[in-house]
Short mmCIF file of C-alpha atoms in Angstrom, two decimals:
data_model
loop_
_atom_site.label_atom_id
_atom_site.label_comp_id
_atom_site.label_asym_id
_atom_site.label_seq_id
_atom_site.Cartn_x
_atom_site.Cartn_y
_atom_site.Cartn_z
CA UNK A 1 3.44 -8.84 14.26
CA UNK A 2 0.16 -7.74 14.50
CA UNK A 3 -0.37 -4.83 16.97
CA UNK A 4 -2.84 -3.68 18.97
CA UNK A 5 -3.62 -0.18 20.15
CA UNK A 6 -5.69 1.06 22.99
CA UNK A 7 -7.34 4.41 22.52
CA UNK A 8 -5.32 6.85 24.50
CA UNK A 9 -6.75 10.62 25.86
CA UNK A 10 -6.35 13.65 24.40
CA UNK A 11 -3.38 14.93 26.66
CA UNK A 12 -1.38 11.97 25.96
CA UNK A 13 -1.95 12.20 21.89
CA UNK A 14 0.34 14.13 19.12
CA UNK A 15 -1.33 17.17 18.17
CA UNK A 16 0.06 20.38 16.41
CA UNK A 17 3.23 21.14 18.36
CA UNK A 18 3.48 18.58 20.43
CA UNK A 19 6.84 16.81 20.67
CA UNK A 20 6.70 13.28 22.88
CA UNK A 21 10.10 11.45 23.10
CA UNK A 22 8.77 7.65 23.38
CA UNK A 23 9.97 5.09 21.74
CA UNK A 24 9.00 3.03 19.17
CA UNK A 25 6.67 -0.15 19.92
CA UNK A 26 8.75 -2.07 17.45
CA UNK A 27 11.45 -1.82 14.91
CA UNK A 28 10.88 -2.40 11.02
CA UNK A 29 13.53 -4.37 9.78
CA UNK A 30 14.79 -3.94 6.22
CA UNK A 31 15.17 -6.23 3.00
CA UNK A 32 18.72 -6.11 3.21
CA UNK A 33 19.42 -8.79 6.07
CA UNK A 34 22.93 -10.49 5.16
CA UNK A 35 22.86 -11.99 8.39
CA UNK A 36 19.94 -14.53 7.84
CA UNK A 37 19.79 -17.35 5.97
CA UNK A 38 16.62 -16.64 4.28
CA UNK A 39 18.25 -13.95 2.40
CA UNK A 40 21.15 -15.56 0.97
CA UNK A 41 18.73 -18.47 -0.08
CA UNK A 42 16.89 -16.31 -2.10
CA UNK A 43 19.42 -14.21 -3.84
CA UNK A 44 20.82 -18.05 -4.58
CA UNK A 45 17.55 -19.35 -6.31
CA UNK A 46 16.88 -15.23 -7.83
CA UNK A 47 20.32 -15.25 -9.23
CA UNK A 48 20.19 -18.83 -11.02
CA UNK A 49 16.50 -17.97 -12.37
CA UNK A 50 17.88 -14.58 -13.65
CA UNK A 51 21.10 -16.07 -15.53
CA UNK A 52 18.23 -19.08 -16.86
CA UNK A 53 15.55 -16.59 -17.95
CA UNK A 54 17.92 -14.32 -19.75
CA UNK A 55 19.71 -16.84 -21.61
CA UNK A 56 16.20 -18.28 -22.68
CA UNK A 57 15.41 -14.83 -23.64
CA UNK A 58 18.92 -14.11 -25.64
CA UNK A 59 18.37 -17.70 -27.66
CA UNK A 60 14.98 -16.29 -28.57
CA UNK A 61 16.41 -13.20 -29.62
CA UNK A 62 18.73 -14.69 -31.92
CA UNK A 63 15.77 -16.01 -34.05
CA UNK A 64 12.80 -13.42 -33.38
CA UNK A 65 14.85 -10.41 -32.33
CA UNK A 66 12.02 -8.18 -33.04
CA UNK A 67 9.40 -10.29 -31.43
CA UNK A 68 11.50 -10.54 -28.23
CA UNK A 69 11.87 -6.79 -27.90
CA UNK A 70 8.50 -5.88 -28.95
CA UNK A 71 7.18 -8.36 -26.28
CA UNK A 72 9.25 -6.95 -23.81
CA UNK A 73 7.55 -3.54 -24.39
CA UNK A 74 4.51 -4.95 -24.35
CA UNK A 75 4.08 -6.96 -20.81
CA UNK A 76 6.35 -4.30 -19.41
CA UNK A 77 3.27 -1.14 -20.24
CA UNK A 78 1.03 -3.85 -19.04
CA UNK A 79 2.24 -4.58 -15.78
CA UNK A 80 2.84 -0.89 -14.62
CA UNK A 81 -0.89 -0.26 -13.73
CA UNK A 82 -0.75 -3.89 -11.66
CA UNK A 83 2.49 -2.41 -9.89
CA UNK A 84 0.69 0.78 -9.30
CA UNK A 85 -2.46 -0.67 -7.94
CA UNK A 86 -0.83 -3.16 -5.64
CA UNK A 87 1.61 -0.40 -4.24
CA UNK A 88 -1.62 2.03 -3.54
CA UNK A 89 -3.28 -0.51 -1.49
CA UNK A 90 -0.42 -0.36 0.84
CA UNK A 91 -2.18 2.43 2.97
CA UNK A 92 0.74 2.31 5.85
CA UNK A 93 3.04 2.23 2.85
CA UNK A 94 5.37 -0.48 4.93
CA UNK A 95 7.25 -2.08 1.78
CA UNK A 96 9.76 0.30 0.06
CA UNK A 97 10.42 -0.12 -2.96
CA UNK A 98 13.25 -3.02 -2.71
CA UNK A 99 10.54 -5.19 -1.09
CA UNK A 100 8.27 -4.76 -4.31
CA UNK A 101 11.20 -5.24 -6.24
CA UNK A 102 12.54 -8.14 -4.98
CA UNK A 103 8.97 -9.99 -4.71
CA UNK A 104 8.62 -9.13 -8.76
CA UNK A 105 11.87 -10.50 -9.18
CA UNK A 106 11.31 -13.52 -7.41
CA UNK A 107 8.26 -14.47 -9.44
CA UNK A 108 9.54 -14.21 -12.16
CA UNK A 109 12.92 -15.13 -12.36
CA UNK A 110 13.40 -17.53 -9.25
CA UNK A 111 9.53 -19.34 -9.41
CA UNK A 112 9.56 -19.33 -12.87
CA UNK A 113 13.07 -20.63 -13.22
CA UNK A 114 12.03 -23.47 -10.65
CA UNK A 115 8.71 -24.31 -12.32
CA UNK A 116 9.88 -24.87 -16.10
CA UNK A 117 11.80 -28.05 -15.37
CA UNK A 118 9.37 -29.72 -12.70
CA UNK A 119 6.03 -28.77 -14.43
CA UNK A 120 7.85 -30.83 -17.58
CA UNK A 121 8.70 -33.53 -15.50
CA UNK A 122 5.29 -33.99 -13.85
CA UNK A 123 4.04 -33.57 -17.47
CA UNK A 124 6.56 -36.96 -18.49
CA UNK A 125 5.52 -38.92 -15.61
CA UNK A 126 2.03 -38.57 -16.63
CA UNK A 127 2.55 -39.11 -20.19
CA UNK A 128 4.10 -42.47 -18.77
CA UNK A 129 1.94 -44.05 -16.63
CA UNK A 130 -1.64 -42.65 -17.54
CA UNK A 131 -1.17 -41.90 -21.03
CA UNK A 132 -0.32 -38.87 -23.94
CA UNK A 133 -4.11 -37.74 -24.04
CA UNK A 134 -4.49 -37.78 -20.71
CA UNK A 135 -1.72 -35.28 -20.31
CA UNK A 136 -2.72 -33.28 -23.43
CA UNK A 137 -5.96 -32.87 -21.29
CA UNK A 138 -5.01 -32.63 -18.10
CA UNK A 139 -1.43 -31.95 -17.74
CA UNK A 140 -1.42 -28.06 -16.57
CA UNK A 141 -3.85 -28.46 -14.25
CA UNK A 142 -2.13 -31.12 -12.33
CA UNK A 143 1.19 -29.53 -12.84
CA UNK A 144 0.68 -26.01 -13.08
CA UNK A 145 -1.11 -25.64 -9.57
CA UNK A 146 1.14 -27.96 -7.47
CA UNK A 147 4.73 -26.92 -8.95
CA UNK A 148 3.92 -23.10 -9.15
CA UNK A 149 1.50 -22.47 -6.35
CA UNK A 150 3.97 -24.16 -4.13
CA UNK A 151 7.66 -21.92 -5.68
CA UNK A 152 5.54 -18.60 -5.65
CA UNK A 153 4.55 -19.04 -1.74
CA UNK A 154 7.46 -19.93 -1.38
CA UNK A 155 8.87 -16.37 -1.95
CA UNK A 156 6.66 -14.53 0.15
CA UNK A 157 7.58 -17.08 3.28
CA UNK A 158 11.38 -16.16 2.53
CA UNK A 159 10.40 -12.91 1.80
CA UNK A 160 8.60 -12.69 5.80
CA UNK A 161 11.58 -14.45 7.35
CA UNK A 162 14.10 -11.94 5.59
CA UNK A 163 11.94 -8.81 6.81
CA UNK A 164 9.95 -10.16 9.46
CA UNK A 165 8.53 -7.05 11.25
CA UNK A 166 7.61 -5.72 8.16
CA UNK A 167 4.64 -7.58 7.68
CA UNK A 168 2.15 -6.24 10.12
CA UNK A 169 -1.09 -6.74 8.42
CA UNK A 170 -2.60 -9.29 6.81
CA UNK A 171 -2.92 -6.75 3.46
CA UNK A 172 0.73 -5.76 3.65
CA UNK A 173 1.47 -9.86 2.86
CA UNK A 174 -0.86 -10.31 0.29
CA UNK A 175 -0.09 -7.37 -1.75
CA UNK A 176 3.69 -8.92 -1.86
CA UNK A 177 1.77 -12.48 -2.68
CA UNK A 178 0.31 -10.42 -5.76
CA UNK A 179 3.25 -8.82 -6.40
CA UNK A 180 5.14 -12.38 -6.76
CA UNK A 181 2.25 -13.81 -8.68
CA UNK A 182 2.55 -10.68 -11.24
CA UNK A 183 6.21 -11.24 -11.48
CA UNK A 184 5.17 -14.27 -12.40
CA UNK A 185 2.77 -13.84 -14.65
CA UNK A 186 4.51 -11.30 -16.58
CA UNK A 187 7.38 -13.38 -17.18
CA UNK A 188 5.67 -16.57 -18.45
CA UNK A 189 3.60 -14.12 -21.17
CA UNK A 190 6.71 -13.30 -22.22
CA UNK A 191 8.18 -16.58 -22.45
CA UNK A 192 4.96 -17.36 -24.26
CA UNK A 193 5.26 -14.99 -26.41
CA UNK A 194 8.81 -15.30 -27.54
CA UNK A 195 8.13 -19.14 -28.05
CA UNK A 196 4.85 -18.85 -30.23
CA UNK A 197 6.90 -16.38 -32.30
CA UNK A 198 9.82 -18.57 -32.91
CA UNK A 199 6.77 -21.61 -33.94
CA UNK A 200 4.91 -19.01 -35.67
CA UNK A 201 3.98 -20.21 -39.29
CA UNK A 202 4.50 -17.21 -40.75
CA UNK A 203 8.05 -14.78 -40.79
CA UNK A 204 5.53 -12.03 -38.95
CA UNK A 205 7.28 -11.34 -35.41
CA UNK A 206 4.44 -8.75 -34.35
CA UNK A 207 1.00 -11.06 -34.53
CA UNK A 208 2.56 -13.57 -32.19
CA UNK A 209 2.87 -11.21 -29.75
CA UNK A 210 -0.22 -9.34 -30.00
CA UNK A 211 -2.06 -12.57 -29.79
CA UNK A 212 -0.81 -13.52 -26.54
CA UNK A 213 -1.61 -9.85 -25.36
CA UNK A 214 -5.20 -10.47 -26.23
CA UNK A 215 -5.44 -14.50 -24.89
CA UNK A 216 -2.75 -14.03 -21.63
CA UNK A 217 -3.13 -10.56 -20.98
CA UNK A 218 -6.92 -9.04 -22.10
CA UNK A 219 -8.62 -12.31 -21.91
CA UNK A 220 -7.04 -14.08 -18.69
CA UNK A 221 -5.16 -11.16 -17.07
CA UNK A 222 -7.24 -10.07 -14.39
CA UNK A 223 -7.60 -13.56 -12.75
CA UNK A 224 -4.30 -14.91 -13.12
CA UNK A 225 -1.01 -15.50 -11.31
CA UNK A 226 -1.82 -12.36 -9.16
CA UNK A 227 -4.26 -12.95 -7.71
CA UNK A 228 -3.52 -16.78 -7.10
CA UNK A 229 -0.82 -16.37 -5.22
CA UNK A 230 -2.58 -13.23 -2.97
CA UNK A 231 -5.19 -15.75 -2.21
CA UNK A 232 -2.59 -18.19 -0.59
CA UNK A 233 -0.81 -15.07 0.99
CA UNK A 234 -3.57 -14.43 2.58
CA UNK A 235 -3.33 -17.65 4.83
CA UNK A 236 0.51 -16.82 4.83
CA UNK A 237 -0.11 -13.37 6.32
CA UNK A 238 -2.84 -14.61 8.68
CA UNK A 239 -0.64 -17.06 10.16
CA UNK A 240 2.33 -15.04 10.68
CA UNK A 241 -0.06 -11.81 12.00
CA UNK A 242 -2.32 -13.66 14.02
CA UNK A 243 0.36 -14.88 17.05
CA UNK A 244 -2.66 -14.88 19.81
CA UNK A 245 -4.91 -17.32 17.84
CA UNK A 246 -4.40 -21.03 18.35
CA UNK A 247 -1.55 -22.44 16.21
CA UNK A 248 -4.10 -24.79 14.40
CA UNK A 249 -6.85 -22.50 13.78
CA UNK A 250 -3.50 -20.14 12.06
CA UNK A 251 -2.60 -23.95 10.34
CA UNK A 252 -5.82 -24.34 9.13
CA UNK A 253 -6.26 -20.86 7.97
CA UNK A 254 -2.85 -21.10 5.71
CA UNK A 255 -3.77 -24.66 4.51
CA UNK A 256 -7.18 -23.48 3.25
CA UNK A 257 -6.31 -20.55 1.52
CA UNK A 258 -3.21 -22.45 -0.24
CA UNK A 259 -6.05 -25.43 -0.83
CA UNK A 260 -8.40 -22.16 -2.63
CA UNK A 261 -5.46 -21.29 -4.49
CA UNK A 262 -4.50 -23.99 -5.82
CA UNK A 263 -8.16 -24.82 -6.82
CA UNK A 264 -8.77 -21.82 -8.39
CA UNK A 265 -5.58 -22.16 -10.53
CA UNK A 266 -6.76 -26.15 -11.42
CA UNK A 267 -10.14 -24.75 -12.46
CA UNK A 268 -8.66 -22.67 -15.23
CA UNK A 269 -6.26 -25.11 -16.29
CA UNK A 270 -8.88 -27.93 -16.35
CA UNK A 271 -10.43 -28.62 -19.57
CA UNK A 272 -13.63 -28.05 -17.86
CA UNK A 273 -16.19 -26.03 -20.33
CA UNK A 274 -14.00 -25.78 -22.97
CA UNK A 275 -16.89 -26.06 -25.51
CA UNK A 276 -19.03 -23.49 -23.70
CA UNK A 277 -18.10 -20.50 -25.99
CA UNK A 278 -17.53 -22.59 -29.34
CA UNK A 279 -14.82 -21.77 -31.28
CA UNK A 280 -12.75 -18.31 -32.47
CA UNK A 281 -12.23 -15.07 -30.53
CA UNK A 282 -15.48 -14.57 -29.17
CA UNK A 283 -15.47 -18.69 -28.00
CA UNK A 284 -12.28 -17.72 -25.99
CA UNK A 285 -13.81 -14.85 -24.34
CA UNK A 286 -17.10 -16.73 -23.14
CA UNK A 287 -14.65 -19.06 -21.29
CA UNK A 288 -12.34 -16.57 -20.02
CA UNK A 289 -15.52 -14.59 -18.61
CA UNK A 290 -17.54 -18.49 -17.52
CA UNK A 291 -13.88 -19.62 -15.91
CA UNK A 292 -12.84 -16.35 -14.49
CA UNK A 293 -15.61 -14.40 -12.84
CA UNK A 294 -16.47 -17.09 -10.52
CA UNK A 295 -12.38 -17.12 -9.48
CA UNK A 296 -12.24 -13.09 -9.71
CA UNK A 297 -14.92 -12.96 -6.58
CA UNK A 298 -13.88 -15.00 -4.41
CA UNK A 299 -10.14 -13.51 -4.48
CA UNK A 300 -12.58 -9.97 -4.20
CA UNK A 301 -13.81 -11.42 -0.84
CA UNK A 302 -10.39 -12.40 0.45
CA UNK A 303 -9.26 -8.97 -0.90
CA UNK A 304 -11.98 -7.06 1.13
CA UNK A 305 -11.78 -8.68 4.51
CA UNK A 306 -7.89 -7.66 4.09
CA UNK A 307 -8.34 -4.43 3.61
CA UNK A 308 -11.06 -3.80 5.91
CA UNK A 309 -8.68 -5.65 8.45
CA UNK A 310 -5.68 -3.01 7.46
CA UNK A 311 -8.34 -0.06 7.64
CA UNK A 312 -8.94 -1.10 11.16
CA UNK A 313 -5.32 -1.70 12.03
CA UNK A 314 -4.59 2.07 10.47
CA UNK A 315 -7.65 3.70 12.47
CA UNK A 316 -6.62 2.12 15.33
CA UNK A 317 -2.98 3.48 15.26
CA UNK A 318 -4.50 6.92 14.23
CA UNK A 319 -6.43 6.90 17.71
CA UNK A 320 -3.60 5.78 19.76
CA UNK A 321 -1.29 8.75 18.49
CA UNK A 322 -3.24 11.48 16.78
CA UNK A 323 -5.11 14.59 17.89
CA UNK A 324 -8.30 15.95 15.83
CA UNK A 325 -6.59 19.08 15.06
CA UNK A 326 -4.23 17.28 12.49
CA UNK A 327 -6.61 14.73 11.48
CA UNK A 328 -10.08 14.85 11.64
CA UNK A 329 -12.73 11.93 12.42
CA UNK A 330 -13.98 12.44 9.13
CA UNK A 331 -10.23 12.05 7.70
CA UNK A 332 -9.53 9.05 10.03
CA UNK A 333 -12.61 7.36 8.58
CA UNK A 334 -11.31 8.67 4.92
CA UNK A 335 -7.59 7.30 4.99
CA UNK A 336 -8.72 3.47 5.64
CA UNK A 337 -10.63 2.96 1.97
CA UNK A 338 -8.58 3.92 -1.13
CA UNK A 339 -12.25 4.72 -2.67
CA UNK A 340 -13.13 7.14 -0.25
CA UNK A 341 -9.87 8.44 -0.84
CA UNK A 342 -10.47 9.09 -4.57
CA UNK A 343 -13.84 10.25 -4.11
CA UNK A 344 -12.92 12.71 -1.80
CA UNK A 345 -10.31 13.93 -4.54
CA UNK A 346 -13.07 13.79 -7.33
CA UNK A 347 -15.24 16.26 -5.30
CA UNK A 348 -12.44 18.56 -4.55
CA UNK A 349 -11.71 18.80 -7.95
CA UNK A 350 -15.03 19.25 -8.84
CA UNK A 351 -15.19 22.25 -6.55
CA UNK A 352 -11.60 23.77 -6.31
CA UNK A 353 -9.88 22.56 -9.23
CA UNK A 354 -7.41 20.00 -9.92
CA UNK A 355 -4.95 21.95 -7.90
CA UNK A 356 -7.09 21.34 -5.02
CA UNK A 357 -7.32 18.20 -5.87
CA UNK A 358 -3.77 17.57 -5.83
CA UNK A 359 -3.15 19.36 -2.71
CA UNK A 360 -5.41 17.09 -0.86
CA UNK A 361 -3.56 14.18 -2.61
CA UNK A 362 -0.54 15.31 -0.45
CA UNK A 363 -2.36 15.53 2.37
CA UNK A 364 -4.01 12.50 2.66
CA UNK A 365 -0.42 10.77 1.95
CA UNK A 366 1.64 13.19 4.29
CA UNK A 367 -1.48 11.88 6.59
CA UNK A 368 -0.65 8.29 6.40
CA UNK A 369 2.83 8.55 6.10
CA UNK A 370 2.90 10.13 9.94
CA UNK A 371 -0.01 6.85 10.78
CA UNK A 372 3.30 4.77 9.86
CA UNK A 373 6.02 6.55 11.43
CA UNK A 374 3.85 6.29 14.63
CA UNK A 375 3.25 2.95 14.08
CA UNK A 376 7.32 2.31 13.67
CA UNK A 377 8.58 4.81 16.11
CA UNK A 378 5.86 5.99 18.55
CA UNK A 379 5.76 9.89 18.66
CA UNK A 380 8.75 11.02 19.09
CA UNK A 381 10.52 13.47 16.65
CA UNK A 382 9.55 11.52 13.36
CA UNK A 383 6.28 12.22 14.33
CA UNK A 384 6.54 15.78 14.76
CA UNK A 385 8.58 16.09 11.53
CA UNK A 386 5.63 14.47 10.33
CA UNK A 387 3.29 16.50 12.17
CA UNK A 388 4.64 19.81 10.84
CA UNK A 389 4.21 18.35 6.97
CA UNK A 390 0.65 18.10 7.49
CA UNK A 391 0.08 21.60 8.75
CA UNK A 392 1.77 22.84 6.27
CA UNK A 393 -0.45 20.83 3.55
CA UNK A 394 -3.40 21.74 5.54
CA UNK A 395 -2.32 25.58 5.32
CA UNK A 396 -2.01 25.10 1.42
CA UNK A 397 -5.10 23.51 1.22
CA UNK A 398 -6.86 26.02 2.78
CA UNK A 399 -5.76 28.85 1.16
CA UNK A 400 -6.65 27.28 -2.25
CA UNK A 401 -10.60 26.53 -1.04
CA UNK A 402 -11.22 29.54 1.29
#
């Protein structure tokens, strides 16, 4: 899945007018595959987790109607920046929208569906043969890792198999890992939040769910579900990219950064420092911060080397196909860091305007929009399509600095 590209000449590269009818170096299948088994499995498990979660959510409604709707509101504002972040690091933009979709969906319908009635049943056993406490103590972190890690990597494998040369880059997986986690995530604050109304001892709908805004979503959001299951993509994407390394270096690889996962989510279950912070709001924080930066960095590392491996992979692609006369070294270098991208921006703004600024938004996506189509269909007449866009863009541009 993972493809190399050899610097070609000058001569042989797509500049302004060029047209080179050559065909693609591989397809890009879709999300819609009725022929494979891998789809029709998860439409199975998606559609029984949808008709589970909604009926859990309609009982709810019956008793807190307004807590239910108001916490719908709620985790749905909070997830759009997530969504939005985790679709702009997709620089070759190879997911469309169904793919995002459907790996929400999955997390949290079909993995959350899955995990209710095993993480209870793990929860029983242990109540059984070790003992109430014990499970009081200890139960989430030996269920909650196992059962959930397991169902939400689960997705992104049948996710891969359904669209299997759409996952080129090790960045491309692990964005759809986070994307599953956040389903995930999302859907068991809301379940939270519905159930802690309808236990709530007083008739007020609204506190219930602002208090699991400020515990599951302020406090704990940023090192959650996410980016758990992006840190066991990440040996998911590695394996399935990486078909010239040894199969048990790719093994070993998957296994470790499921193992890291897994760890990171039994750390923050464990009752491990709960006494650090004392008691109250500000107790709660001090753990949240103790617990969580220490996860937060090394998912920041795994993060990084993905990127930096999907910069390379989109530089390398730009030098195959592209001529300096519709992107420049300096752009090339640009494109590959979503920062440099923004800052960039910022100093056109800065000097032009905000119109400016917005023209070279255009650019620079018109830009790697034309990396992709090379990527998916060489440089034929995509390409010049493409091509022609960013001349265009360029011309604006231009004419709003000069």
């Amino acid at each position: 899945m993972s493809t190399t590209h050899e610097p070609r000449t000058a001569r042989h590269r797509l500049g302004v007018g060029s047209l080179i009818d050559e065909q693609a170096p591989l397809g890009v299948d879709g999300f819609f595959q009725p022929r494979r088994a891998a789809f029709w499995l998860f439409l199975f498990f998606l559609a029984n987790g949808l008709f589970s979660m909604l009926s859990n959510f309609y009982a709810g409604y019956r008793v807190v109607p307004t807590a239910v709707l108001l916490a719908t509101l709620v985790w749905t504002l909070y997830a759009l920046p997530f969504l939005l972040f985790f679709r702009s690091l997709d620089l070759f933009e190879q997911h469309p929208p169904l793919g995002f979709a459907m790996a929400f969906a999955w997390g949290g319908f079909a993995a959350c569906y899955l995990a209710i009635p095993v993480n209870t049943a793990v929860q029983s056993l242990s109540s059984k043969l070790i003992g109430p406490q014990f499970t009081a103590d200890w139960g989430p972190a030996l269920a909650g890792p196992i059962n959930e890690e397991i169902l939400k990597v689960l997705g992104v494998i049948l996710l891969i198999m359904i669209a299997r040369t759409q996952f080129r880059t090790i960045l491309s997986v692990v964005v759809l890992g986070a994307m599953i986690g956040l389903g995930f995530q999302i859907v068991e604050n809301l379940l939270y939040s519905v159930n802690t109304a309808i236990q709530f001892p007083y008739t007020n709908q609204v506190a219930p769910v602002g208090l699991m805004l400020l515990v599951r979503g302020i406090f704990s959001g940023i090192w959650s579900h996410a980016l758990y299951t992006s840190v066991a993509a990440f040996g998911i994407g590695y394996f399935f990219t990486r078909r010239h390394k040894p199969l048990i270096q790719r093994t070993a690889i998957a296994m470790g950064s499921f193992a890291l996962a897994w760890s990171m989510h039994f750390f923050w279950n464990s009752p491990w420092l709960h006494d650090i912070g004392g008691g109250g709001v500000g107790g709660i924080l001090v753990l949240s911060l103790v617990k969580g930066i220490p996860v937060l960095a090394l998912g920041y590392l795994l993060w990084r080397y993905a990127g930096q491996e999907e910069g390379s992979q989109l530089r390398a692609v730009a030098d195959h196909y592209i001529d300096d006369d519709l992107m420049t070294p300096e752009e090339r270098d640009s494109l590959t860091s979503l920062r440099d991208r923004c800052t960039l921006r910022k100093h056109m703004k800065k000097a032009h305007g905000r119109k400016a600024a917005r023209a070279l938004h255009r650019l620079q996506r018109a830009q790697l929009r034309m990396i992709r189509v090379c990527e998916e269909k060489g440089a034929g007449f995509p390409a010049a399509r493409a091509a022609q866009d960013i001349t265009a863009l360029r011309t604006d541009l231009v004419a709003m600095t000069s």
